Amino acid sequence: MSKRIVVIGSGAAGMSAASEAKRTDKDAVVTVITEDSDIAYSPCAIPWVFEGRTSWSELVMHDAAFYAKERDIQVLTETSVTAVDGEKKMLTAGGKEIPYDALVIATGSTVFIPPIEGKDLPGVFGVKTVRDGKRLESALKDAQNVVIGGAGVIGLEMAVALRNAGKDVTVIEMMGQAIPRIADADMAAKVQERLESMGIRFVMKAPIQKVLGTDKVTGVTAAGVDYPADIVIFATGVRADLRIPKMLELDIGQLNAVVTAPNMQTYRRGRLVDGVYAAGDMVQCQSSVVSGPTMSQLGSTAVKQGRVAGRCAAGGTGVFGATASPWVSALGGIEIGGTGMSAGLASWYGIRPVSGKATGLTRARYYPGGTPITVKLLADPVSHRIIGAQIVAGEDVTGRINWLTEMINHGVTAEDFAVRAENAYCPPTNMVRDVVLAAADDLLRNIEG
Amino acid sequence: MSKRIVVIGSGAAGMSAASEAKRTDKDAVVTVITEDSDIAYSPCAIPWVFEGRTSWSELVMHDAAFYAKERDIQVLTETSVTAVDGEKKMLTAGGKEIPYDALVIATGSTVFIPPIEGKDLPGVFGVKTVRDGKRLESALKDAQNVVIGGAGVIGLEMAVALRNAGKDVTVIEMMGQAIPRIADADMAAKVQERLESMGIRFVMKAPIQKVLGTDKVTGVTAAGVDYPADIVIFATGVRADLRIPKMLELDIGQLNAVVTAPNMQTYRRGRLVDGVYAAGDMVQCQSSVVSGPTMSQLGSTAVKQGRVAGRCAAGGTGVFGATASPWVSALGGIEIGGTGMSAGLASWYGIRPVSGKATGLTRARYYPGGTPITVKLLADPVSHRIIGAQIVAGEDVTGRINWLTEMINHGVTAEDFAVRAENAYCPPTNMVRDVVLAAADDLLRNIEG
């Protein structure tokens, strides 16, 4: 009999799992169950619709009919899983009982909106799904003042998009810097400066205490000050969606996310659960920088994990490695990216990193169109291992971040990197000595000094 | 007494050595001796002047006066070293005797022009120096038909520049593919196709046998066929300039280039020569892919080696590691790059590599402006170590080549890469799963299959 594989969730992890399961076992019957109406898109794409670079229909390229016809995968949209019986391997969804031989849970995360007064007023949004996005789009038609809660990457991307659409945008952030946790203050300041020059207003060190309004939003109170708002968008981080794992009593780790083996199989009371896998924003990963778990919650990580989960659910083998969680964001003509730990996160782990920094250009000095680039590297002061890197430039951040991720994932020291790292040279695409190498030199000097 | 450090050669290696020597020992008296009239530029820049992207004056940003004033380095231009007495540590240059405590030889390479009839006729050029370039520029004013001998990277970059300037350009190549030795035929074909669509004519498998003309060039004969030409540019590779090493009886290796220790110190009959270093196009390097030497002859390698040689000449320490020699070229709107070995070079070493290949886009599928990208990976069939990679795309090749170089330099296997490699995701700068990762999957399938 064909193996029945059920995937819960239709994001990057879920759809990757479903496709890979089918690729691994052509005879498997693969079913995806999702509460969403749209499938197979990445939430990171949503700001780019508001920016006018793409549309809802381009973003959601494949629908359930496509998956049924082209991949022989059944997708049940707008369907909630209300119960799972792990013993009988049977789940209840949309009022029907659905048996499974293997289960991949990939329900992702939900936007964390602080439990404050007024948070449920009309005009308050969290942007995670296309459905949210479309509702926000129509609400924005009559709005001029937008408050964005949280100066993380998604908050800033939305701020830029809405500013470019002519709105008055105020970003209110609890911490003292933009992109806290994953970026260092000096690097984030470059981005904030650029966004301020576009007319985006920043209010820092100001937790949002209250959403104002009676029938609908009229403003927010943050650190005791009122700010007018027709729309409030919370981009205050996401939390793993643990509804299904809790139904199955799966082990939840110290980061409040699902614990998995390297093949994405889940645990219950310390023992592997036969046939039950989890992937994406809802699981905690192994950090490639320090011993212990980390939350990755990136689309690229979700795809990698989903593929491993799908392959293993279908009887194949696979391993998801430790992660440095590289990320890049494009904001108002500049790009910022990072990998491994920021200085702030490192100090949280008791590491006081040594840093090295260099600036230069993204093209040969005599080649037109180059932009300034700043590269910052962080090393553990004991082992001299490089534990983090961040880059701000007008272009070409992503390739360098992936390059530095490869280095971090291999445990390279500053000394080794300074000797071994090489860069290709092409006048239109970089300097003869890439700024990454110059940053490594500065790091070595600071280690020695 | 201050240490007297003499550097012979004013290219990427020489000027890097001089600056680094001065940085290491502020009291050193550093002198650069060069036959060139212009200093501190990279020959890779020359095609971009013809392309109209930069000018001779922008390219040569610093002159001897700058080095004297800003860095306290004396540069003697248009000066030949005619003798070196290694015993007395004394060289003769421009008729004067110049003593040294440490010597860095960085005279680079010269264009190899095949020893054929007519090679010295007016209208025949090799493009290596700004002086060559300026002479060519003025000769081109009255020329329409240009033959370029050699379809390597420099030949093709010149072909594109001159075609864009309205010339009729014919590239004549001895081998059966463009960019032989460092690129695979399938990848090079993509570039050739693009250049043909611009109107550049290719004649393959045709060694140039004769340059035609009496007072000046009128054409060439290649594989028995005559091609008209007002100008012939030889871009048929470079050879190490061994004049100074031969004066000092330094050891020359099997690749006909100077043998050095990891700190760039030279040898004589197997023993290190006190105080004599060499760097750049004239030395053979350790390959990071196979045991044994390789020729790198890249500007980026020259800078790295020059810095090590300069530091060590000034009494510091440094090591130049093994090299994968990453390169990138931008040609008519597309970019091609590679690192490690091509399939052809691997077979020359008796390795029949397994390959993996994937195509995709340089941006998210829904984000405008993305271009096709093809990534090819090569692995040794025994160890599964990745030994080479090549990429063709409309943008963003360099960062990926540096990423893959880091991987090759760490001896990563296909299996390990497939597990560990991660990419950042940003819709304007790549796909959620980078094409590099898809190529690694294809490689694994081909290894297993």
PDB file of C-alpha atoms in Angstrom, chain B residues 184-367:
ATOM      1  CA  ASP B 184      34.388  24.131 -19.148  1.00  0.00           C
ATOM      2  CA  ALA B 185      33.129  24.054 -22.723  1.00  0.00           C
ATOM      3  CA  ASP B 186      29.440  24.105 -21.736  1.00  0.00           C
ATOM      4  CA  MET B 187      29.878  27.212 -19.572  1.00  0.00           C
ATOM      5  CA  ALA B 188      32.147  29.012 -22.045  1.00  0.00           C
ATOM      6  CA  ALA B 189      29.620  28.327 -24.822  1.00  0.00           C
ATOM      7  CA  LYS B 190      27.094  30.554 -23.040  1.00  0.00           C
ATOM      8  CA  VAL B 191      29.538  33.435 -23.180  1.00  0.00           C
ATOM      9  CA  GLN B 192      30.539  32.797 -26.777  1.00  0.00           C
ATOM     10  CA  GLU B 193      26.874  32.753 -27.800  1.00  0.00           C
ATOM     11  CA  ARG B 194      26.284  36.100 -26.123  1.00  0.00           C
ATOM     12  CA  LEU B 195      29.330  37.651 -27.787  1.00  0.00           C
ATOM     13  CA  GLU B 196      28.335  36.263 -31.193  1.00  0.00           C
ATOM     14  CA  SER B 197      24.940  37.907 -30.742  1.00  0.00           C
ATOM     15  CA  MET B 198      26.841  41.203 -30.395  1.00  0.00           C
ATOM     16  CA  GLY B 199      28.440  40.602 -33.791  1.00  0.00           C
ATOM     17  CA  ILE B 200      31.799  39.305 -32.612  1.00  0.00           C
ATOM     18  CA  ARG B 201      33.075  36.594 -34.942  1.00  0.00           C
ATOM     19  CA  PHE B 202      34.762  33.494 -33.532  1.00  0.00           C
ATOM     20  CA  VAL B 203      37.169  31.232 -35.407  1.00  0.00           C
ATOM     21  CA  MET B 204      37.886  28.167 -33.281  1.00  0.00           C
ATOM     22  CA  LYS B 205      40.512  25.400 -33.461  1.00  0.00           C
ATOM     23  CA  ALA B 206      42.647  27.744 -35.489  1.00  0.00           C
ATOM     24  CA  PRO B 207      46.190  28.550 -34.359  1.00  0.00           C
ATOM     25  CA  ILE B 208      47.446  31.811 -35.844  1.00  0.00           C
ATOM     26  CA  GLN B 209      50.300  30.759 -38.143  1.00  0.00           C
ATOM     27  CA  LYS B 210      51.366  34.035 -39.658  1.00  0.00           C
ATOM     28  CA  VAL B 211      50.783  37.756 -39.415  1.00  0.00           C
ATOM     29  CA  LEU B 212      50.345  39.164 -42.938  1.00  0.00           C
ATOM     30  CA  GLY B 213      51.612  42.495 -44.226  1.00  0.00           C
ATOM     31  CA  THR B 214      54.759  44.250 -45.370  1.00  0.00           C
ATOM     32  CA  ASP B 215      54.996  47.724 -43.771  1.00  0.00           C
ATOM     33  CA  LYS B 216      52.149  47.048 -41.429  1.00  0.00           C
ATOM     34  CA  VAL B 217      49.605  44.376 -40.543  1.00  0.00           C
ATOM     35  CA  THR B 218      47.040  43.522 -43.217  1.00  0.00           C
ATOM     36  CA  GLY B 219      45.745  40.259 -41.780  1.00  0.00           C
ATOM     37  CA  VAL B 220      46.559  36.886 -40.275  1.00  0.00           C
ATOM     38  CA  THR B 221      46.601  33.313 -41.473  1.00  0.00           C
ATOM     39  CA  ALA B 222      44.987  30.843 -39.081  1.00  0.00           C
ATOM     40  CA  ALA B 223      44.491  27.140 -39.844  1.00  0.00           C
ATOM     41  CA  GLY B 224      45.228  27.910 -43.488  1.00  0.00           C
ATOM     42  CA  VAL B 225      42.663  30.688 -43.908  1.00  0.00           C
ATOM     43  CA  ASP B 226      43.465  34.399 -44.283  1.00  0.00           C
ATOM     44  CA  TYR B 227      41.571  36.963 -42.206  1.00  0.00           C
ATOM     45  CA  PRO B 228      41.931  40.698 -42.909  1.00  0.00           C
ATOM     46  CA  ALA B 229      43.090  42.875 -40.021  1.00  0.00           C
ATOM     47  CA  ASP B 230      44.215  46.440 -39.443  1.00  0.00           C
ATOM     48  CA  ILE B 231      45.170  45.577 -35.887  1.00  0.00           C
ATOM     49  CA  VAL B 232      46.134  42.240 -34.324  1.00  0.00           C
ATOM     50  CA  ILE B 233      45.979  41.949 -30.536  1.00  0.00           C
ATOM     51  CA  PHE B 234      47.618  38.923 -28.985  1.00  0.00           C
ATOM     52  CA  ALA B 235      45.946  37.812 -25.777  1.00  0.00           C
ATOM     53  CA  THR B 236      47.560  34.416 -25.864  1.00  0.00           C
ATOM     54  CA  GLY B 237      48.520  34.187 -22.238  1.00  0.00           C
ATOM     55  CA  VAL B 238      51.407  35.471 -20.183  1.00  0.00           C
ATOM     56  CA  ARG B 239      54.763  34.075 -19.151  1.00  0.00           C
ATOM     57  CA  ALA B 240      56.664  34.777 -15.923  1.00  0.00           C
ATOM     58  CA  ASP B 241      59.371  37.422 -16.375  1.00  0.00           C
ATOM     59  CA  LEU B 242      62.451  35.531 -15.153  1.00  0.00           C
ATOM     60  CA  ARG B 243      65.228  38.011 -15.994  1.00  0.00           C
ATOM     61  CA  ILE B 244      66.034  39.023 -12.408  1.00  0.00           C
ATOM     62  CA  PRO B 245      65.574  35.523 -10.904  1.00  0.00           C
ATOM     63  CA  LYS B 246      68.026  34.208 -13.495  1.00  0.00           C
ATOM     64  CA  MET B 247      70.577  36.887 -12.583  1.00  0.00           C
ATOM     65  CA  LEU B 248      70.311  35.649  -8.990  1.00  0.00           C
ATOM     66  CA  GLU B 249      70.232  31.961 -10.019  1.00  0.00           C
ATOM     67  CA  LEU B 250      67.002  31.456  -8.078  1.00  0.00           C
ATOM     68  CA  ASP B 251      65.242  28.099  -8.347  1.00  0.00           C
ATOM     69  CA  ILE B 252      62.738  27.925 -11.187  1.00  0.00           C
ATOM     70  CA  GLY B 253      59.992  25.293 -10.876  1.00  0.00           C
ATOM     71  CA  GLN B 254      58.360  22.884 -13.303  1.00  0.00           C
ATOM     72  CA  LEU B 255      55.842  25.534 -14.366  1.00  0.00           C
ATOM     73  CA  ASN B 256      58.701  27.799 -15.413  1.00  0.00           C
ATOM     74  CA  ALA B 257      58.158  30.234 -12.580  1.00  0.00           C
ATOM     75  CA  VAL B 258      59.934  31.125  -9.347  1.00  0.00           C
ATOM     76  CA  VAL B 259      59.682  28.666  -6.444  1.00  0.00           C
ATOM     77  CA  THR B 260      59.003  30.271  -3.056  1.00  0.00           C
ATOM     78  CA  ALA B 261      58.459  29.234   0.538  1.00  0.00           C
ATOM     79  CA  PRO B 262      55.050  30.063   2.086  1.00  0.00           C
ATOM     80  CA  ASN B 263      56.484  33.424   3.219  1.00  0.00           C
ATOM     81  CA  MET B 264      57.400  34.184  -0.426  1.00  0.00           C
ATOM     82  CA  GLN B 265      61.126  33.770   0.225  1.00  0.00           C
ATOM     83  CA  THR B 266      63.046  32.378  -2.760  1.00  0.00           C
ATOM     84  CA  TYR B 267      65.342  29.356  -3.060  1.00  0.00           C
ATOM     85  CA  ARG B 268      68.710  28.735  -4.691  1.00  0.00           C
ATOM     86  CA  ARG B 269      69.619  25.078  -5.256  1.00  0.00           C
ATOM     87  CA  GLY B 270      67.051  24.048  -2.665  1.00  0.00           C
ATOM     88  CA  ARG B 271      68.125  26.468   0.048  1.00  0.00           C
ATOM     89  CA  LEU B 272      66.294  29.584   1.157  1.00  0.00           C
ATOM     90  CA  VAL B 273      67.967  32.762  -0.074  1.00  0.00           C
ATOM     91  CA  ASP B 274      68.422  35.254   2.724  1.00  0.00           C
ATOM     92  CA  GLY B 275      66.430  38.426   2.191  1.00  0.00           C
ATOM     93  CA  VAL B 276      65.194  37.697  -1.336  1.00  0.00           C
ATOM     94  CA  TYR B 277      61.438  37.396  -1.911  1.00  0.00           C
ATOM     95  CA  ALA B 278      59.283  37.092  -5.010  1.00  0.00           C
ATOM     96  CA  ALA B 279      55.557  37.698  -5.545  1.00  0.00           C
ATOM     97  CA  GLY B 280      52.913  37.933  -8.237  1.00  0.00           C
ATOM     98  CA  ASP B 281      52.647  36.572 -11.782  1.00  0.00           C
ATOM     99  CA  MET B 282      56.248  35.328 -11.762  1.00  0.00           C
ATOM    100  CA  VAL B 283      55.896  32.749  -8.948  1.00  0.00           C
ATOM    101  CA  GLN B 284      54.300  29.336  -8.851  1.00  0.00           C
ATOM    102  CA  CYS B 285      51.810  28.775  -6.027  1.00  0.00           C
ATOM    103  CA  GLN B 286      50.567  25.765  -4.123  1.00  0.00           C
ATOM    104  CA  SER B 287      47.198  24.622  -5.458  1.00  0.00           C
ATOM    105  CA  SER B 288      44.502  24.233  -2.806  1.00  0.00           C
ATOM    106  CA  VAL B 289      42.883  21.513  -4.887  1.00  0.00           C
ATOM    107  CA  VAL B 290      45.685  19.089  -5.754  1.00  0.00           C
ATOM    108  CA  SER B 291      49.145  18.490  -4.381  1.00  0.00           C
ATOM    109  CA  GLY B 292      51.688  20.473  -6.294  1.00  0.00           C
ATOM    110  CA  PRO B 293      52.160  23.818  -7.935  1.00  0.00           C
ATOM    111  CA  THR B 294      49.814  25.944  -9.996  1.00  0.00           C
ATOM    112  CA  MET B 295      50.069  29.271 -11.776  1.00  0.00           C
ATOM    113  CA  SER B 296      47.626  31.812 -10.379  1.00  0.00           C
ATOM    114  CA  GLN B 297      48.640  35.007 -12.222  1.00  0.00           C
ATOM    115  CA  LEU B 298      45.692  37.031 -10.964  1.00  0.00           C
ATOM    116  CA  GLY B 299      45.692  40.582  -9.597  1.00  0.00           C
ATOM    117  CA  SER B 300      44.042  39.469  -6.373  1.00  0.00           C
ATOM    118  CA  THR B 301      46.703  36.783  -5.831  1.00  0.00           C
ATOM    119  CA  ALA B 302      49.458  39.301  -6.576  1.00  0.00           C
ATOM    120  CA  VAL B 303      48.151  41.654  -3.881  1.00  0.00           C
ATOM    121  CA  LYS B 304      47.992  38.848  -1.299  1.00  0.00           C
ATOM    122  CA  GLN B 305      51.494  37.613  -2.135  1.00  0.00           C
ATOM    123  CA  GLY B 306      52.934  41.115  -2.332  1.00  0.00           C
ATOM    124  CA  ARG B 307      51.663  41.908   1.142  1.00  0.00           C
ATOM    125  CA  VAL B 308      53.250  38.753   2.582  1.00  0.00           C
ATOM    126  CA  ALA B 309      56.546  39.373   0.776  1.00  0.00           C
ATOM    127  CA  GLY B 310      56.650  43.006   1.894  1.00  0.00           C
ATOM    128  CA  ARG B 311      55.872  42.152   5.495  1.00  0.00           C
ATOM    129  CA  CYS B 312      58.495  39.418   5.628  1.00  0.00           C
ATOM    130  CA  ALA B 313      61.100  41.541   3.827  1.00  0.00           C
ATOM    131  CA  ALA B 314      60.591  44.144   6.550  1.00  0.00           C
ATOM    132  CA  GLY B 315      61.152  41.624   9.329  1.00  0.00           C
ATOM    133  CA  GLY B 316      57.532  40.617   9.993  1.00  0.00           C
ATOM    134  CA  THR B 317      55.911  37.252   9.504  1.00  0.00           C
ATOM    135  CA  GLY B 318      53.297  36.094   7.051  1.00  0.00           C
ATOM    136  CA  VAL B 319      52.165  33.125   5.053  1.00  0.00           C
ATOM    137  CA  PHE B 320      50.563  32.852   1.647  1.00  0.00           C
ATOM    138  CA  GLY B 321      48.233  29.856   1.637  1.00  0.00           C
ATOM    139  CA  ALA B 322      47.293  27.449  -1.102  1.00  0.00           C
ATOM    140  CA  THR B 323      45.151  28.962  -3.824  1.00  0.00           C
ATOM    141  CA  ALA B 324      42.021  28.039  -5.759  1.00  0.00           C
ATOM    142  CA  SER B 325      42.620  31.089  -7.997  1.00  0.00           C
ATOM    143  CA  PRO B 326      39.075  32.426  -8.248  1.00  0.00           C
ATOM    144  CA  TRP B 327      38.354  34.640 -11.265  1.00  0.00           C
ATOM    145  CA  VAL B 328      35.429  36.547 -12.714  1.00  0.00           C
ATOM    146  CA  SER B 329      34.981  38.343 -16.012  1.00  0.00           C
ATOM    147  CA  ALA B 330      32.183  40.673 -17.112  1.00  0.00           C
ATOM    148  CA  LEU B 331      31.458  40.298 -20.820  1.00  0.00           C
ATOM    149  CA  GLY B 332      28.720  42.031 -22.750  1.00  0.00           C
ATOM    150  CA  GLY B 333      26.206  42.108 -19.928  1.00  0.00           C
ATOM    151  CA  ILE B 334      26.912  38.682 -18.520  1.00  0.00           C
ATOM    152  CA  GLU B 335      29.434  37.498 -15.983  1.00  0.00           C
ATOM    153  CA  ILE B 336      31.393  34.271 -15.917  1.00  0.00           C
ATOM    154  CA  GLY B 337      33.581  33.124 -13.078  1.00  0.00           C
ATOM    155  CA  GLY B 338      35.337  30.076 -11.773  1.00  0.00           C
ATOM    156  CA  THR B 339      37.399  28.712  -8.929  1.00  0.00           C
ATOM    157  CA  GLY B 340      39.500  25.592  -8.423  1.00  0.00           C
ATOM    158  CA  MET B 341      39.905  23.347 -11.430  1.00  0.00           C
ATOM    159  CA  SER B 342      37.934  23.118 -14.655  1.00  0.00           C
ATOM    160  CA  ALA B 343      36.991  19.679 -15.926  1.00  0.00           C
ATOM    161  CA  GLY B 344      39.713  19.957 -18.570  1.00  0.00           C
ATOM    162  CA  LEU B 345      42.428  20.797 -16.069  1.00  0.00           C
ATOM    163  CA  ALA B 346      41.208  18.023 -13.757  1.00  0.00           C
ATOM    164  CA  SER B 347      41.532  15.435 -16.519  1.00  0.00           C
ATOM    165  CA  TRP B 348      45.030  16.716 -17.190  1.00  0.00           C
ATOM    166  CA  TYR B 349      45.709  15.658 -13.575  1.00  0.00           C
ATOM    167  CA  GLY B 350      44.085  12.266 -14.210  1.00  0.00           C
ATOM    168  CA  ILE B 351      40.898  13.146 -12.331  1.00  0.00           C
ATOM    169  CA  ARG B 352      37.601  12.474 -14.080  1.00  0.00           C
ATOM    170  CA  PRO B 353      35.365  14.781 -12.121  1.00  0.00           C
ATOM    171  CA  VAL B 354      31.692  14.193 -11.394  1.00  0.00           C
ATOM    172  CA  SER B 355      29.678  17.326 -12.080  1.00  0.00           C
ATOM    173  CA  GLY B 356      26.465  18.861 -10.814  1.00  0.00           C
ATOM    174  CA  LYS B 357      24.647  21.720 -12.461  1.00  0.00           C
ATOM    175  CA  ALA B 358      21.593  23.835 -11.749  1.00  0.00           C
ATOM    176  CA  THR B 359      19.952  26.852 -13.272  1.00  0.00           C
ATOM    177  CA  GLY B 360      17.701  29.430 -11.690  1.00  0.00           C
ATOM    178  CA  LEU B 361      17.415  33.161 -11.199  1.00  0.00           C
ATOM    179  CA  THR B 362      19.525  35.777  -9.439  1.00  0.00           C
ATOM    180  CA  ARG B 363      16.465  37.214  -7.646  1.00  0.00           C
ATOM    181  CA  ALA B 364      13.212  35.798  -6.289  1.00  0.00           C
ATOM    182  CA  ARG B 365      11.100  34.573  -9.202  1.00  0.00           C
ATOM    183  CA  TYR B 366       8.526  37.319  -8.604  1.00  0.00           C
ATOM    184  CA  TYR B 367      11.057  40.127  -8.203  1.00  0.00           C
TER     185      TYR B 367
END
